[in-house]
Amino acid sequence: MDATENDLDATPWDRRVDVIVVGTGAAGLAAAIAAHDGGAEVLVLEKADMIGGTTGVSGGMPWVPCNRHMAEVGVGDSREEALAYIARLTLGREPDPALIERYVDKATEVVDYLETHTPLRLSAPPSFSDYFADQVGGKPCGRSLEPEPFDARTELGEWAPRLRTSPFMPRLTMAEGGKFQMGEPVDLSIIGQREAADVRVLGGGLVAALFKGLLDRGVETLTGTRAVDLVVREGSVTGLVVDAPEGRLHLWARRGVVLACGGFEWNADMVKAFVGRPVHALSPPYNEGDGHRMAMRVGAELGNMYSVWGQPAVVDPTVTYEGRTLYQFEVLRNLAGTVMVNRHGERFTNEGVAYNDMTKAFGTFDPVTIDYPNRSPAWLIFDDDFRQRWPIMSILPGSPTPDWLPHAPTLGELAALIDIDAGALEQTISTWNTYAAKGEDPEFHRGTVWWEAFSTGGPSAKKSIGPIHQPPFYALAIHDGVLGTNGGMRITVDGEVRHFEGGTIPGLYAAGNASANVFGPTYPGGGATIGPALTFGFLSGRHAAGQTPRQP
Ligand SMILES: Cc1cc2nc3c(=O)[nH]c(=O)nc-3n(C[C@H](O)[C@H](O)[C@H](O)COP(=O)(O)OP(=O)(O)OC[C@H]3O[C@@H](n4cnc5c(N)ncnc54)[C@H](O)[C@@H]3O)c2cc1C
């Protein structure tokens, strides 16, 4: 199908290259590497001044079935097991089953290629299990990979400060973090040493290693350069109009354009229109659905637009990122001695379920009361016994409690501070304490769901159920957070964007959060977003490089 024609008078062209990649997250970096190695002259565009997007601040894990590192942790895998596992979780709501098969068949090939042809090195953290490891085809570890520490200062030189890394996660690998959780000895001084030497781990390490791959290839990246429109000639996408620091530029792409410019979580109008409830993004504030709007203008078919990568989020109001409130990962709700209540003072789900699924409960509609009773913030309630055992973000056990964390000597006073019904909160905690005494949660089955203790060998009442009775009491606000949206352009197995009236749009590709999540609304394991972003980014770049060049 032809792309919807536009008549941008773009001559003379400011630049002509073979393939233009928009975005420098996992999808964009993989696309650029594959396009270059496929023989194309490649130009990469990045709207922010920093390289790396959400990928740079992430955990950096790709989830890769049947990968070769599984043997290193003694776990076998097969195509059939991976497909059965994914089918169990998607419940038939994936945009296209063919993409799942393609993913299972190609993801391991793609990460092998990147490990062989770039400085990226991966390993399998030995205790990081699939998020639903007890379901058919689930694995106790091995599918979630992580980047090895990367020496950014030595390898990247002047580029190092321009690459994103997490503003709040300590520089520990997932393997080291897993050991710490299991109570095994970990030398925490490594965190300071890595910061001093600028050795990057997690998403910062992934981006640094892949970007070094681009530098080694001489691929040019223009930062502060925002793609604003696609150029269409004779039914094919043949370039981009961009806003660069020097002004508006017209770029010709002989073989194709890859939209790897993330989701639309920072575009409030699109979130309202498609997701339908307000959400708080944990990503850097640049993913505004630019790619979606460009692609819609030329006739792209969309899928999965209601869906997000959900993540219950917390805020320390003293910490900002790029001038905005920083929403961070919430990591306490699965631990014994906590419950989460809604604004009516009632529990509403098993607090410890996998993060992507937990946030779906925020959107529940009650047709009797005509209300969204769980709309965020919800409140994580715990007592002083818990407070003195666990860090609450930057608040360490034994340190003074800051004013921004509501706390009070009684549950009734705590309820008044957070504006919920005191009687309801007291009743909820009293009931919970009877469950704690029995070691059983008959309402929401704490201690039975795999993710509640996914990296410590599986669930148990001991790990998840404990009383809340030692004053003072605390309430931590839990927000409806997202790592990103995951609805977008529907693609073929080679990343070509589908036209809404059938066929594809020649010359246009999409990958990562700009495309419709291959898994639909589900999240099989750590890395279920970066895995497909790398894979379909790579396949897009390779396919684009193989196209016949179009001349202006
Ligand atoms: C704290 C945190 C931890 C996470 N951990 C993991 C994990 O371990 N594993 C996992 O799978 N997922 C994880 N995620 C989610 C994951 O990071 C993202 O879903 C994934 O990185 C998205 O990759 P992407 O390439 O599609 O987009 P991004 O990485 O967001 O990159 C998109 C880029 O496009 C740029 N851009 C946007 N518009 C334009 C434009 N018009 N022109 C030019 N450039 C543009 C953006 O600035 C950005 O740099 C995590 C997320 C967060 C926030």
XYZ file of C-alpha atoms and ligand atoms in Angstrom:
605
model
C 0.000 0.000 0.000
C 1.296 3.465 -0.812
C 2.093 5.840 2.013
C -0.166 8.887 2.097
C 1.581 11.330 -0.221
C 2.771 14.706 1.018
C 4.334 17.398 -1.089
C 7.007 18.767 1.154
C 9.217 20.838 -1.096
C 12.424 19.642 0.403
C 14.979 20.389 -2.287
C 17.826 21.069 -1.997
C 18.404 18.163 0.386
C 20.643 19.003 3.320
C 21.900 15.426 3.615
C 21.521 12.185 1.658
C 22.209 8.842 3.312
C 20.893 5.296 2.912
C 19.144 4.686 6.235
C 18.042 7.163 8.906
C 17.432 5.802 12.405
C 15.347 7.956 14.761
C 16.199 7.395 18.442
C 19.204 6.086 20.390
C 17.615 3.537 22.757
C 17.993 -0.221 22.383
C 15.902 -0.313 19.207
C 17.723 2.551 17.485
C 21.248 1.427 18.351
C 20.580 -2.134 17.174
C 18.948 -0.847 13.967
C 21.899 1.418 13.194
C 24.455 -1.361 13.758
C 22.547 -3.807 11.544
C 21.951 -1.250 8.785
C 25.633 -0.273 8.735
C 26.784 -3.880 8.680
C 24.304 -4.535 5.877
C 26.265 -2.076 3.749
C 24.229 1.088 4.306
C 25.392 4.599 5.034
C 23.551 5.367 8.275
C 22.624 8.557 10.120
C 21.195 8.434 13.661
C 19.011 11.214 15.075
C 18.402 11.895 18.765
C 16.017 14.578 19.996
C 17.628 14.894 23.452
C 21.133 16.142 24.089
C 21.864 12.832 25.797
C 22.172 9.416 24.101
C 20.296 6.355 25.308
C 16.636 7.177 25.999
C 14.768 5.013 28.475
C 17.223 2.214 27.734
C 20.047 4.225 29.289
C 18.289 4.606 32.653
C 16.915 1.057 32.670
C 18.015 -2.253 34.126
C 19.388 -3.018 30.662
C 18.207 -6.618 30.601
C 17.045 -8.338 27.422
C 14.785 -11.420 27.866
C 16.026 -13.944 25.319
C 14.631 -17.483 25.113
C 17.048 -20.260 24.097
C 20.123 -18.048 24.497
C 23.600 -19.575 24.772
C 24.247 -18.163 28.281
C 21.559 -20.430 29.695
C 24.043 -23.305 29.558
C 26.379 -21.289 31.832
C 23.700 -21.354 34.565
C 22.708 -24.946 33.833
C 19.255 -24.298 32.377
C 17.959 -25.813 29.149
C 15.333 -24.259 26.884
C 13.477 -25.008 23.681
C 11.411 -23.151 21.095
C 8.343 -25.132 22.178
C 8.762 -24.285 25.867
C 9.274 -20.599 25.137
C 6.220 -20.455 22.864
C 4.062 -22.346 25.395
C 5.135 -19.971 28.162
C 4.404 -16.841 26.127
C 1.051 -18.245 24.930
C 0.048 -18.947 28.552
C 0.655 -15.287 29.440
C -0.634 -13.426 26.388
C -4.042 -15.167 26.501
C -4.359 -14.554 22.763
C -4.148 -10.765 23.122
C -0.885 -10.312 21.237
C -1.068 -8.161 18.079
C 0.333 -10.948 15.859
C 1.402 -14.522 16.799
C 3.838 -14.556 13.867
C 5.893 -11.866 15.607
C 6.210 -13.995 18.728
C 7.525 -16.915 16.687
C 9.922 -14.592 14.903
C 11.082 -13.271 18.256
C 11.727 -16.698 19.737
C 13.577 -17.721 16.568
C 15.702 -14.592 16.125
C 16.351 -12.921 19.507
C 19.234 -15.199 20.423
C 20.799 -14.762 16.964
C 20.609 -10.986 17.352
C 22.225 -10.845 20.799
C 24.916 -13.292 19.634
C 25.646 -10.974 16.719
C 25.840 -7.928 18.973
C 28.147 -9.751 21.377
C 30.386 -10.850 18.521
C 30.483 -7.577 16.570
C 30.291 -4.869 19.261
C 31.869 -4.485 22.716
C 28.596 -5.653 24.328
C 29.054 -8.686 26.594
C 26.112 -10.358 28.325
C 25.673 -12.887 31.103
C 22.789 -14.611 32.856
C 22.315 -13.593 36.507
C 21.897 -16.951 38.260
C 18.910 -16.113 40.457
C 16.896 -13.935 38.049
C 13.924 -16.108 37.130
C 11.114 -15.657 34.624
C 8.386 -13.578 36.270
C 5.945 -16.506 36.047
C 8.489 -19.311 36.386
C 5.886 -21.671 37.850
C 3.765 -21.503 34.674
C 4.121 -23.916 31.764
C 7.458 -23.381 29.989
C 8.719 -20.969 32.702
C 12.414 -21.044 33.684
C 14.175 -20.558 37.040
C 16.787 -18.289 35.390
C 18.777 -17.810 32.200
C 16.390 -16.045 29.808
C 16.968 -12.632 31.414
C 20.466 -11.475 30.450
C 22.410 -8.450 31.608
C 25.305 -6.410 30.256
C 28.710 -6.898 31.818
C 30.203 -3.761 33.474
C 31.533 -1.354 30.817
C 34.399 1.100 31.300
C 32.772 4.219 29.822
C 35.571 6.641 30.632
C 38.258 4.632 28.844
C 36.136 3.403 25.947
C 34.018 6.464 25.178
C 36.217 9.416 26.100
C 34.430 12.713 25.546
C 31.186 10.938 24.653
C 30.901 9.323 28.119
C 29.140 12.242 29.889
C 26.646 12.436 27.004
C 25.337 8.910 27.523
C 22.511 8.289 30.001
C 22.796 6.116 33.055
C 20.343 5.527 35.911
C 19.840 8.509 38.218
C 18.872 6.304 41.154
C 19.925 2.666 40.752
C 23.217 1.801 42.502
C 26.001 0.590 40.199
C 25.483 -3.051 41.075
C 24.822 -5.709 38.462
C 21.600 -7.720 38.677
C 23.724 -10.729 39.676
C 25.260 -8.769 42.568
C 21.847 -7.372 43.570
C 20.434 -10.909 43.537
C 23.182 -12.132 45.876
C 22.491 -9.226 48.224
C 18.792 -10.143 48.315
C 19.654 -13.754 49.088
C 21.743 -12.588 52.058
C 25.026 -13.622 50.415
C 28.103 -11.416 50.935
C 28.515 -8.598 48.393
C 31.287 -6.007 48.607
C 29.209 -2.822 48.371
C 32.329 -0.643 48.069
C 32.250 -1.664 44.390
C 29.426 0.875 43.910
C 31.636 3.836 44.822
C 34.576 2.425 42.884
C 32.468 2.104 39.728
C 31.095 5.620 40.134
C 34.602 7.042 40.555
C 35.945 5.156 37.527
C 32.731 5.638 35.485
C 32.230 1.927 34.987
C 28.630 1.485 33.841
C 26.269 -1.381 34.562
C 22.616 -2.143 33.708
C 21.032 0.040 30.991
C 23.881 2.546 31.126
C 26.272 -0.312 30.342
C 24.110 -1.606 27.495
C 23.871 1.788 25.808
C 27.566 2.520 26.331
C 28.643 -0.782 24.738
C 26.287 -0.488 21.756
C 27.105 3.179 21.185
C 30.811 2.288 21.198
C 29.881 -0.157 18.448
C 28.511 2.774 16.432
C 31.562 4.954 17.106
C 33.843 2.120 16.006
C 31.890 1.964 12.748
C 32.083 5.714 12.200
C 28.281 6.049 12.243
C 27.280 9.651 12.859
C 24.712 10.618 15.513
C 23.096 14.051 15.583
C 21.884 14.957 19.082
C 19.399 17.730 19.867
C 17.801 16.824 16.537
C 14.088 16.056 16.478
C 12.415 14.242 13.608
C 9.147 16.039 12.890
C 7.822 14.685 9.586
C 8.308 11.915 7.066
C 8.967 12.683 3.429
C 6.916 10.594 0.982
C 7.697 10.281 -2.727
C 5.834 8.004 -5.147
C 4.268 6.043 -2.306
C 7.496 5.417 -0.382
C 8.970 7.035 2.690
C 12.178 8.611 1.445
C 13.321 10.939 4.175
C 12.671 13.165 7.130
C 12.159 16.764 8.047
C 14.016 17.480 11.284
C 14.506 20.337 13.702
C 18.237 20.530 14.422
C 20.204 23.063 16.493
C 21.066 24.897 13.247
C 17.416 24.998 12.117
C 15.088 22.933 9.962
C 16.803 20.316 7.794
C 15.579 18.031 5.008
C 17.201 14.603 4.952
C 16.900 12.067 2.142
C 16.957 8.359 3.037
C 17.672 6.211 0.004
C 16.779 2.877 1.590
C 14.559 3.592 4.564
C 13.687 5.301 7.835
C 13.562 3.372 11.141
C 11.326 4.919 13.803
C 12.912 3.835 17.089
C 11.821 6.920 18.989
C 10.070 5.269 21.919
C 6.533 5.473 23.243
C 4.123 8.331 23.940
C 4.151 8.307 27.752
C 5.141 11.990 27.891
C 2.284 13.102 25.641
C -0.681 13.709 27.985
C -3.209 14.014 25.131
C -2.176 10.693 23.594
C -2.157 8.980 27.005
C -5.676 10.275 27.607
C -6.852 9.229 24.161
C -5.348 5.737 24.110
C -4.407 4.511 27.605
C -7.421 6.195 29.165
C -6.027 6.903 32.628
C -3.288 9.267 33.796
C 0.096 7.588 34.298
C 3.477 8.728 35.581
C 6.483 8.001 33.381
C 9.787 6.722 34.738
C 11.483 7.398 31.393
C 13.372 10.575 30.398
C 10.877 13.217 29.211
C 11.341 12.944 25.428
C 9.089 10.105 24.329
C 6.096 12.149 23.195
C 4.726 9.935 20.446
C 6.477 11.887 17.667
C 7.028 8.688 15.698
C 3.423 7.597 16.138
C 2.114 10.893 14.811
C 4.512 10.922 11.858
C 3.526 7.363 10.987
C -0.197 8.005 11.435
C 0.048 10.869 8.959
C 1.273 8.472 6.264
C -1.295 5.752 6.957
C 0.322 3.452 9.541
C -1.739 0.788 11.255
C -1.566 0.902 15.048
C -1.909 -1.849 17.650
C -1.885 -2.339 21.427
C -2.427 1.382 21.979
C -4.183 0.909 25.326
C -1.185 -0.837 26.845
C 1.773 0.284 28.981
C 4.788 -1.294 30.654
C 3.325 -0.767 34.133
C 5.487 -0.113 37.178
C 4.226 0.974 40.611
C 6.225 4.123 41.283
C 7.360 6.126 44.298
C 8.569 9.680 44.678
C 11.169 11.205 46.944
C 10.211 14.884 46.483
C 13.772 16.001 47.183
C 15.024 14.212 44.037
C 14.402 15.637 40.552
C 15.623 14.607 37.090
C 15.992 17.129 34.269
C 13.970 19.588 36.371
C 10.993 17.258 36.912
C 9.742 14.992 39.674
C 11.559 11.674 39.422
C 9.272 8.648 39.623
C 11.269 5.641 40.799
C 10.771 1.860 41.014
C 8.805 0.696 44.040
C 10.470 -2.363 45.622
C 8.833 -2.979 49.021
C 5.261 -4.133 48.416
C 6.128 -7.842 48.195
C 7.895 -7.910 51.574
C 6.411 -9.233 54.828
C 5.004 -6.402 56.959
C 3.409 -4.298 54.198
C -0.047 -3.979 52.699
C -1.335 -1.590 50.072
C -4.675 0.179 50.482
C -6.723 2.267 48.089
C -8.225 5.645 48.910
C -11.074 3.862 50.720
C -8.575 2.237 53.093
C -9.083 -1.212 51.560
C -6.671 -3.721 50.065
C -7.445 -4.397 46.410
C -4.953 -6.948 45.074
C -2.105 -9.232 46.051
C 0.433 -6.456 46.613
C 3.367 -8.563 45.427
C 2.290 -9.503 41.882
C 4.551 -8.678 38.927
C 4.909 -4.925 38.391
C 3.429 -4.798 34.910
C 0.276 -6.527 36.142
C -0.003 -4.744 39.487
C -0.700 -1.378 37.863
C -3.610 -2.852 35.886
C -5.493 -2.970 39.220
C -5.256 0.835 39.466
C -7.588 1.055 36.469
C -10.395 -1.183 37.832
C -13.863 0.314 37.332
C -16.675 -0.356 39.817
C -19.940 -0.189 37.849
C -22.024 -0.149 41.045
C -20.464 2.904 42.642
C -19.467 4.324 39.219
C -15.944 4.895 40.410
C -12.318 3.927 39.933
C -11.785 2.946 43.589
C -8.097 2.094 43.152
C -6.966 5.085 41.149
C -3.545 6.120 42.327
C -2.009 7.066 44.621
C -2.541 3.970 46.705
C -0.752 3.754 50.054
C 1.774 1.198 51.215
C 1.232 0.833 54.964
C 3.959 -0.480 57.263
C 5.047 -0.169 60.868
C 8.213 0.893 62.639
C 9.494 -2.644 62.842
C 9.544 -2.741 59.009
C 10.884 0.833 58.778
C 13.899 -0.083 60.902
C 14.665 -3.167 58.764
C 14.478 -1.859 55.195
C 15.656 1.243 53.295
C 12.646 3.282 52.109
C 14.273 4.707 48.960
C 17.020 6.959 50.382
C 15.701 6.777 53.986
C 17.928 4.323 55.784
C 16.986 2.282 58.872
C 17.835 4.285 62.003
C 17.871 7.644 60.219
C 15.304 10.379 61.034
C 12.008 10.129 59.128
C 11.580 13.083 56.746
C 8.333 15.089 56.790
C 7.415 13.977 53.255
C 6.845 10.387 54.426
C 3.504 10.450 56.296
C 3.854 8.810 59.726
C 1.831 8.899 62.937
C 1.609 7.165 66.311
C -1.779 5.597 65.503
C -3.426 4.245 62.365
C -6.308 6.706 62.855
C -3.958 9.682 62.820
C -2.104 8.217 59.827
C -5.419 7.895 57.956
C -6.165 11.581 58.640
C -2.764 12.558 57.221
C -3.430 10.770 53.936
C -7.115 11.657 53.800
C -8.651 8.190 53.991
C -11.299 6.801 56.312
C -9.728 5.969 59.702
C -12.192 3.190 60.560
C -11.607 1.474 57.214
C -7.822 1.577 57.573
C -7.952 0.291 61.166
C -10.253 -2.553 60.079
C -7.995 -3.483 57.142
C -4.881 -3.652 59.318
C -6.682 -5.517 62.088
C -7.870 -8.128 59.571
C -4.388 -8.313 58.035
C -2.881 -8.984 61.469
C -5.215 -11.960 61.933
C -3.940 -13.269 58.559
C -0.361 -12.657 59.700
C -0.981 -14.650 62.888
C -2.181 -17.602 60.775
C 0.453 -17.107 58.051
C -2.234 -17.112 55.378
C -3.968 -14.420 53.289
C -7.376 -15.829 52.277
C -8.328 -12.602 50.445
C -5.472 -11.993 48.006
C -3.185 -14.984 48.586
C 0.048 -13.247 49.530
C 2.893 -15.709 49.549
C 1.575 -17.830 46.686
C 2.384 -15.808 43.541
C 5.770 -16.469 41.956
C 6.882 -12.836 41.477
C 6.468 -12.087 45.194
C 9.840 -13.726 45.697
C 10.858 -14.339 42.097
C 14.592 -13.958 42.574
C 14.789 -15.725 45.930
C 13.518 -19.149 44.941
C 9.771 -18.633 44.821
C 6.943 -17.549 47.092
C 6.275 -18.437 50.715
C 4.110 -17.048 53.498
C 7.247 -16.389 55.553
C 8.695 -14.063 52.911
C 5.421 -12.222 52.230
C 3.171 -12.162 55.296
C 3.991 -10.278 58.503
C 2.084 -8.164 61.054
C 1.763 -4.370 61.146
C 1.491 -3.401 64.810
C 4.556 -1.517 66.048
C 3.973 2.292 66.105
C 4.662 4.694 64.563
C 2.876 3.714 61.353
C 3.885 4.881 57.875
C 2.162 5.426 54.520
C 4.189 5.572 51.300
C 2.316 6.867 48.236
C 2.324 4.376 45.334
C 1.662 5.893 41.921
C 0.396 4.431 38.655
C 3.786 4.444 36.949
C 4.958 3.303 33.520
C 8.357 2.394 32.143
C 6.861 3.483 28.836
C 3.865 2.899 26.626
C 3.959 -0.117 24.340
C 1.342 0.483 21.707
C 2.401 1.690 18.318
C 2.978 0.834 14.707
C 2.089 -2.702 13.709
C 5.035 -4.292 11.943
C 5.923 -7.304 9.845
C 8.511 -9.904 10.862
C 11.143 -7.602 9.285
C 9.985 -4.471 11.095
C 8.202 -2.916 8.095
C 5.306 -0.697 9.172
C 1.898 -1.969 8.074
C -0.530 0.320 6.247
C -3.978 0.471 7.858
C -5.583 -0.461 4.550
C -3.349 -3.494 4.008
C 0.235 -4.195 2.985
C 3.172 -2.182 4.219
C 4.429 1.373 3.852
C 7.546 1.071 1.661
C 10.630 2.556 3.268
C 9.162 2.830 6.793
C 10.196 0.659 9.760
C 9.449 0.741 13.492
C 10.857 -1.028 16.550
C 10.871 -0.859 20.332
C 8.203 1.156 22.107
C 7.351 2.966 18.882
C 5.861 -0.354 17.690
C 3.045 -2.520 19.056
C 4.472 -4.773 21.786
C 4.842 -8.282 20.392
C 3.649 -9.686 23.747
C 0.463 -7.585 23.801
C -0.335 -6.612 27.406
C 2.013 -9.058 29.121
C 5.622 -9.073 30.387
C 7.097 -12.575 30.513
C 10.311 -11.701 32.342
C 12.983 -9.098 33.025
C 13.998 -7.805 29.613
C 10.700 -8.339 27.819
C 10.853 -4.823 26.426
C 14.556 -4.461 25.603
C 14.685 -7.975 24.082
C 12.133 -7.201 21.342
C 13.525 -3.655 20.933
C 16.988 -5.052 20.125
C 15.612 -7.855 17.966
C 13.162 -5.943 15.799
C 15.443 -2.900 15.727
C 18.171 -5.131 14.320
C 15.850 -6.863 11.826
C 14.523 -3.466 10.657
C 17.983 -2.071 10.084
C 19.078 -5.173 8.191
C 15.977 -5.190 5.988
C 16.250 -1.481 5.227
C 19.901 -1.850 4.224
C 18.856 -4.470 1.670
C 16.426 -2.194 -0.203
C 17.042 -0.735 -3.655
C 18.198 2.873 -3.213
C 15.694 5.601 -4.144
C 17.095 8.784 -5.638
C 15.622 12.257 -5.160
C 13.995 2.459 35.503
C 13.695 1.567 34.342
C 14.199 0.251 34.325
C 13.900 -0.593 33.242
N 14.495 -1.824 33.162
C 14.286 -2.608 32.088
C 14.985 -3.831 31.913
O 15.878 -4.204 32.674
N 14.656 -4.606 30.842
C 13.710 -4.216 29.929
O 13.421 -4.965 28.990
N 13.092 -3.023 30.036
C 13.372 -2.201 31.073
N 12.775 -0.979 31.136
C 11.959 -0.527 29.998
C 12.884 -0.237 28.817
O 13.964 0.555 29.261
C 12.197 0.483 27.646
O 10.938 -0.065 27.384
C 13.087 0.341 26.394
O 14.406 0.733 26.728
C 12.564 1.162 25.234
O 13.538 1.164 24.215
P 13.302 2.017 22.891
O 14.552 1.906 22.098
O 12.035 1.641 22.269
O 13.078 3.519 23.427
P 14.014 4.503 24.251
O 15.115 3.791 24.923
O 13.125 5.344 25.097
O 14.667 5.408 23.116
C 13.886 6.278 22.338
C 14.755 7.476 21.971
O 14.094 8.225 20.941
C 14.314 9.598 21.197
N 13.285 10.367 20.476
C 11.979 10.511 20.782
N 11.364 11.250 19.853
C 12.300 11.587 18.932
C 12.268 12.359 17.743
N 11.153 12.929 17.293
N 13.426 12.519 17.053
C 14.604 11.964 17.494
N 14.670 11.224 18.620
C 13.532 11.021 19.333
C 14.230 9.706 22.704
O 14.841 10.879 23.193
C 14.961 8.439 23.134
O 16.344 8.683 23.299
C 13.069 -0.117 32.193
C 12.600 1.198 32.205
C 12.908 2.033 33.267
C 12.387 3.457 33.251
